[in-house]
Tab-separated table of C-alpha atoms in Angstrom:
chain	number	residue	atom	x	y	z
A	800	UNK	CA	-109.364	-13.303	8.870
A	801	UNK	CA	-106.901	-11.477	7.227
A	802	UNK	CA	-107.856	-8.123	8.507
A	803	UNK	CA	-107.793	-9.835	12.162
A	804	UNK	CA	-103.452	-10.805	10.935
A	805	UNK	CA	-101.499	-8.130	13.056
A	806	UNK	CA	-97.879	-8.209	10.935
A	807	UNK	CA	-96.867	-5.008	13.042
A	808	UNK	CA	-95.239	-7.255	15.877
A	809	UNK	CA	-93.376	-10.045	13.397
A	810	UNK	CA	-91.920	-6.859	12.002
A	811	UNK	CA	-90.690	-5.554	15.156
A	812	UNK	CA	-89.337	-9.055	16.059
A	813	UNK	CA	-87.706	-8.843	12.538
A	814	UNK	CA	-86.302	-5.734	12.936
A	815	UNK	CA	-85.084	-6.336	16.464
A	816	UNK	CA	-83.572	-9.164	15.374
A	817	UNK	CA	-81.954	-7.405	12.300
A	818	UNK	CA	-80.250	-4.489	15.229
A	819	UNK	CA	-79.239	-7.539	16.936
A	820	UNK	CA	-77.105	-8.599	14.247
A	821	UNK	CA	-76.218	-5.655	13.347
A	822	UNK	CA	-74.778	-5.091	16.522
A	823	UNK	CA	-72.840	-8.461	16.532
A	824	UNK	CA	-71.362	-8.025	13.257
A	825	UNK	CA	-70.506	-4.475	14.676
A	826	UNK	CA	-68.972	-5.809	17.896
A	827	UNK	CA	-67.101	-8.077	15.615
A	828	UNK	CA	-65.780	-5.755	13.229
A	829	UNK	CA	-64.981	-4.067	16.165
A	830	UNK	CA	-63.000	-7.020	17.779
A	831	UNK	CA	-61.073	-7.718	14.434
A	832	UNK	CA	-60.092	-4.318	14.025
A	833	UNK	CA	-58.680	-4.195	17.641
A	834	UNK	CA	-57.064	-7.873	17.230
A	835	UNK	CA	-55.562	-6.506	13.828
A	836	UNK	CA	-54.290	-3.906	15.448
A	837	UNK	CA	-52.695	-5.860	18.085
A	838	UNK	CA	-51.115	-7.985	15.255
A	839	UNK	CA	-49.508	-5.180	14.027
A	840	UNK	CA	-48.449	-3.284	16.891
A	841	UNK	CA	-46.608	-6.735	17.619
A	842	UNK	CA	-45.594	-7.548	13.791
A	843	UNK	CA	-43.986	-3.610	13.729
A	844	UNK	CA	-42.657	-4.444	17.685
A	845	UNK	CA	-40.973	-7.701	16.726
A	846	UNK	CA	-39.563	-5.654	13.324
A	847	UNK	CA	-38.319	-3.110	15.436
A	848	UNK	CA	-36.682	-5.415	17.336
A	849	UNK	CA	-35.198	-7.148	14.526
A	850	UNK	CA	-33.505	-4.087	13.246
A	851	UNK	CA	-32.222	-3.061	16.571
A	852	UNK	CA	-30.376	-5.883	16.797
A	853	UNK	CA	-29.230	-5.458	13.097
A	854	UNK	CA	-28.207	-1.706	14.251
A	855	UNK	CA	-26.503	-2.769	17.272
A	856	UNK	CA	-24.156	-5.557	15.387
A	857	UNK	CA	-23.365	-2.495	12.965
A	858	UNK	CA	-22.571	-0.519	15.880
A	859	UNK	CA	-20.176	-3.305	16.966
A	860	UNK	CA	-18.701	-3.475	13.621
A	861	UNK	CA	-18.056	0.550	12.991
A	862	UNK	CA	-16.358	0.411	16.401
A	863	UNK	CA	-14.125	-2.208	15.854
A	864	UNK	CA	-13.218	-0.448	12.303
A	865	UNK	CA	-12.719	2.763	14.010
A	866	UNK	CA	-10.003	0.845	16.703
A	867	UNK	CA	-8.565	-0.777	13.388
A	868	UNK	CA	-8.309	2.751	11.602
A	869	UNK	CA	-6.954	4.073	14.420
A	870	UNK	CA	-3.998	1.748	14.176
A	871	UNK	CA	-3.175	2.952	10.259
A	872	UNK	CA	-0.746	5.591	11.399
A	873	UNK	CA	0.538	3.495	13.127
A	874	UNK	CA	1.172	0.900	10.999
A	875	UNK	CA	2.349	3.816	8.667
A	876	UNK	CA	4.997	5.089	10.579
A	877	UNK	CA	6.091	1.271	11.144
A	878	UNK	CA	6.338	1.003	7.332
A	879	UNK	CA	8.157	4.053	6.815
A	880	UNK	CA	11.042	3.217	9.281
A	881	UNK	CA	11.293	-0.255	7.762
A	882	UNK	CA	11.520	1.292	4.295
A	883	UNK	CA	14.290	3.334	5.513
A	884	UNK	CA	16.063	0.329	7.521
A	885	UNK	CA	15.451	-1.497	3.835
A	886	UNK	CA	17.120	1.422	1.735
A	887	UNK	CA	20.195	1.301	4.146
A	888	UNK	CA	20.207	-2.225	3.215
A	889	UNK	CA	20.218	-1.727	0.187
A	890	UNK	CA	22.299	1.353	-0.064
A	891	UNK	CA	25.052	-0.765	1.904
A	892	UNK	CA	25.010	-3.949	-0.761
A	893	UNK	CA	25.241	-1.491	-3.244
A	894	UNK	CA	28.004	-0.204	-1.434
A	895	UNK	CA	29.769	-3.241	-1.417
A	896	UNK	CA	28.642	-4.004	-5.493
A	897	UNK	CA	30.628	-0.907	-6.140
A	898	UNK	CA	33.888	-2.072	-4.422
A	899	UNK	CA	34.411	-5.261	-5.560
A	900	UNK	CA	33.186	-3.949	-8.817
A	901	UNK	CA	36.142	-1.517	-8.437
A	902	UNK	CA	38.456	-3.877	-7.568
A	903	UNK	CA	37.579	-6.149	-10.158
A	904	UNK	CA	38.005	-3.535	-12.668
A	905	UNK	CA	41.679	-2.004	-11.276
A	906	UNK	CA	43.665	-4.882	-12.638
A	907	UNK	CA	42.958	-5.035	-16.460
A	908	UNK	CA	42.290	-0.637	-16.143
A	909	UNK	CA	46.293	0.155	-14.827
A	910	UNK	CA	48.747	-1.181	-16.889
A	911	UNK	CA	52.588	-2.005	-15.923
A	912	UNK	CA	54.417	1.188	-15.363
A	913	UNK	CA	51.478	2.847	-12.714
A	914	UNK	CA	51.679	2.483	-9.305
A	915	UNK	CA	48.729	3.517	-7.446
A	916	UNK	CA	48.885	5.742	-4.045
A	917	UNK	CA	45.353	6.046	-3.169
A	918	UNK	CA	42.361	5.132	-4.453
A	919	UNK	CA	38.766	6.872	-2.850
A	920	UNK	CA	35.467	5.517	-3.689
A	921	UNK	CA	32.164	7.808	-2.943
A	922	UNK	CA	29.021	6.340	-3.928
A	923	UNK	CA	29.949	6.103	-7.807
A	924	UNK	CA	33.019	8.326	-7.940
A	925	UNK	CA	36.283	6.915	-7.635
A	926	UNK	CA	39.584	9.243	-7.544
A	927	UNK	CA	43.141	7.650	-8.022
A	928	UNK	CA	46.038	9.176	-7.520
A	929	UNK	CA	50.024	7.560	-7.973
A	930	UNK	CA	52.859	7.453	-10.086
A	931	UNK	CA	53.638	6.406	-13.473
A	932	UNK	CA	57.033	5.664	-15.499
A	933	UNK	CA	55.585	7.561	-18.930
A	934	UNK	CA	53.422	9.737	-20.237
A	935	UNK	CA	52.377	6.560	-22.239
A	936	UNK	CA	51.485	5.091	-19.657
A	937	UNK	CA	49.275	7.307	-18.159
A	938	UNK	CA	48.137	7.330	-21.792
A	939	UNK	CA	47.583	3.452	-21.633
A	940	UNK	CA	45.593	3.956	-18.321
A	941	UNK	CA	42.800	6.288	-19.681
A	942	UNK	CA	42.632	4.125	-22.790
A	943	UNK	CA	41.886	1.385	-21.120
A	944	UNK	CA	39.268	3.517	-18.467
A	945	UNK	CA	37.858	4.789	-21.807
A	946	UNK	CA	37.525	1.512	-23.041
A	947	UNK	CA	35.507	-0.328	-20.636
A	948	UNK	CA	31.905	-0.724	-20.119
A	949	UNK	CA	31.863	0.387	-16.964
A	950	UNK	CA	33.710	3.276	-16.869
A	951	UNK	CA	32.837	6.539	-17.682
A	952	UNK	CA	33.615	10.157	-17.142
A	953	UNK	CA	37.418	9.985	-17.155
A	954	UNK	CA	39.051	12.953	-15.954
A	955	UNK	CA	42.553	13.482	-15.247
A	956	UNK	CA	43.389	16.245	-13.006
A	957	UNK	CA	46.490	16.686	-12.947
A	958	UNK	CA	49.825	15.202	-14.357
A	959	UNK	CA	53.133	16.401	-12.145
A	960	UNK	CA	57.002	14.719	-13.032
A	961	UNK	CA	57.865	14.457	-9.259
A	962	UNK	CA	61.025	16.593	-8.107
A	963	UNK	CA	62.520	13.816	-5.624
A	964	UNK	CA	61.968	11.158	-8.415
A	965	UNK	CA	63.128	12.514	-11.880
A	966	UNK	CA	62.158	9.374	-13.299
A	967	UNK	CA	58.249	8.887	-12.143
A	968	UNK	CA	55.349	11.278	-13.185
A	969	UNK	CA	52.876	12.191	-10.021
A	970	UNK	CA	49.170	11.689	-11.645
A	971	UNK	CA	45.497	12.294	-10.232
A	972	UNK	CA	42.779	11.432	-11.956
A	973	UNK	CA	38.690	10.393	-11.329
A	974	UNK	CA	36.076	8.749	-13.203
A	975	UNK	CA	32.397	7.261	-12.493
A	976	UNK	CA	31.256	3.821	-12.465
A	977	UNK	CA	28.696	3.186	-14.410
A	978	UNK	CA	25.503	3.201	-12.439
A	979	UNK	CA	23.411	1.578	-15.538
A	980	UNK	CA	26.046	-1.091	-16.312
A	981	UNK	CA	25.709	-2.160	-12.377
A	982	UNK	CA	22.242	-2.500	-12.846
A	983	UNK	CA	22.326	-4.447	-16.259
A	984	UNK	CA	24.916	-6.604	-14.126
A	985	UNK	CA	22.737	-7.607	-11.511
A	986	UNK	CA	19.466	-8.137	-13.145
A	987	UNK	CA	21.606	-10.449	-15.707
A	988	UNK	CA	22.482	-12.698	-12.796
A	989	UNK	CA	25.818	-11.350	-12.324
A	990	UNK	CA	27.213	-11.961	-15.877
């Protein structure tokens, strides 16, 4: 009976049945590879998206630092005229340091005997010109501009004995106020 077995059709059935899922797991592979695809065509979309937004916000954000930047000059030119308006300012309180600074100083610097004409302050410089009874006490008057702190460059021009007046003595004379004393003055609270 065994040479009546025919095992050529169970083979074709087996082989037919092998192509067939052959072919499934083929069609399968096939469908995976085509719904990974998909899934990354949409995972690289959606990324894509993600950094066009992220491009577009840093877009927004060089423009508005561009309109900002364009402002600097601007606001440059704005500082430097208020720097100047400040320095007048300042140039005028200074002004006015040096004048009651000079006044302050005139009573203990001429002594009896002087008589002054005219007195001219510019920036620092101060010139003086009037009369005096003496020699001495012209003498007395740059010992006393020597003497002080705040005073310094003492320069007498010139000494004339007046031809109207025998008795007075025509004097001009300049010196500078002491621009480091002023400032030791103010930063010690006015002392």
């Amino acid at each position: 009976m065994i040479a009546k077995v025919n095992l050529l059709p169970w083979r074709e059935e087996g082989r037919k049945r092998y192509r067939q899922r052959f072919g499934f797991m083929l069609a399968g592979a096939a469908a995976m590879v085509v719904v990974l695809i998909g899934l990354v065509g949409w995972l690289l979309d959606w990324q894509q998206g993600i950094q066009s937004g992220r491009n577009a916000r840093i877009s927004q954000e060089v423009t508005m630092l561009e309109e900002k930047l364009a402002l600097l000059p601007e606001m440059d030119a704005q500082r430097e005229a208020l720097l100047k308006r400040l320095s007048v300012i300042t140039d005028i309180q200074q002004g006015r340091n040096h004048i009651t600074q000079l006044l302050s100083l005139l009573p203990g610097l001429v002594p009896q005997g002087v008589y002054l004409d005219d007195i001219s302050l510019t920036g620092n410089n101060v010139k003086l010109s009037g009369k005096g009874e003496s020699n001495g006490h012209l003498a007395i008057l740059l010992a006393n501009a020597e003497q002080s702190a705040w005073i310094e460059g003492i320069t007498m021009h010139s000494i004339v004995r007046a031809k109207e007046e025998t008795t007075l003595i025509r004097f001009k004379a300049s010196f500078v106020i002491n621009p480091v004393q002023q400032a030791h003055r103010n930063e010690g609270g006015g002392q």
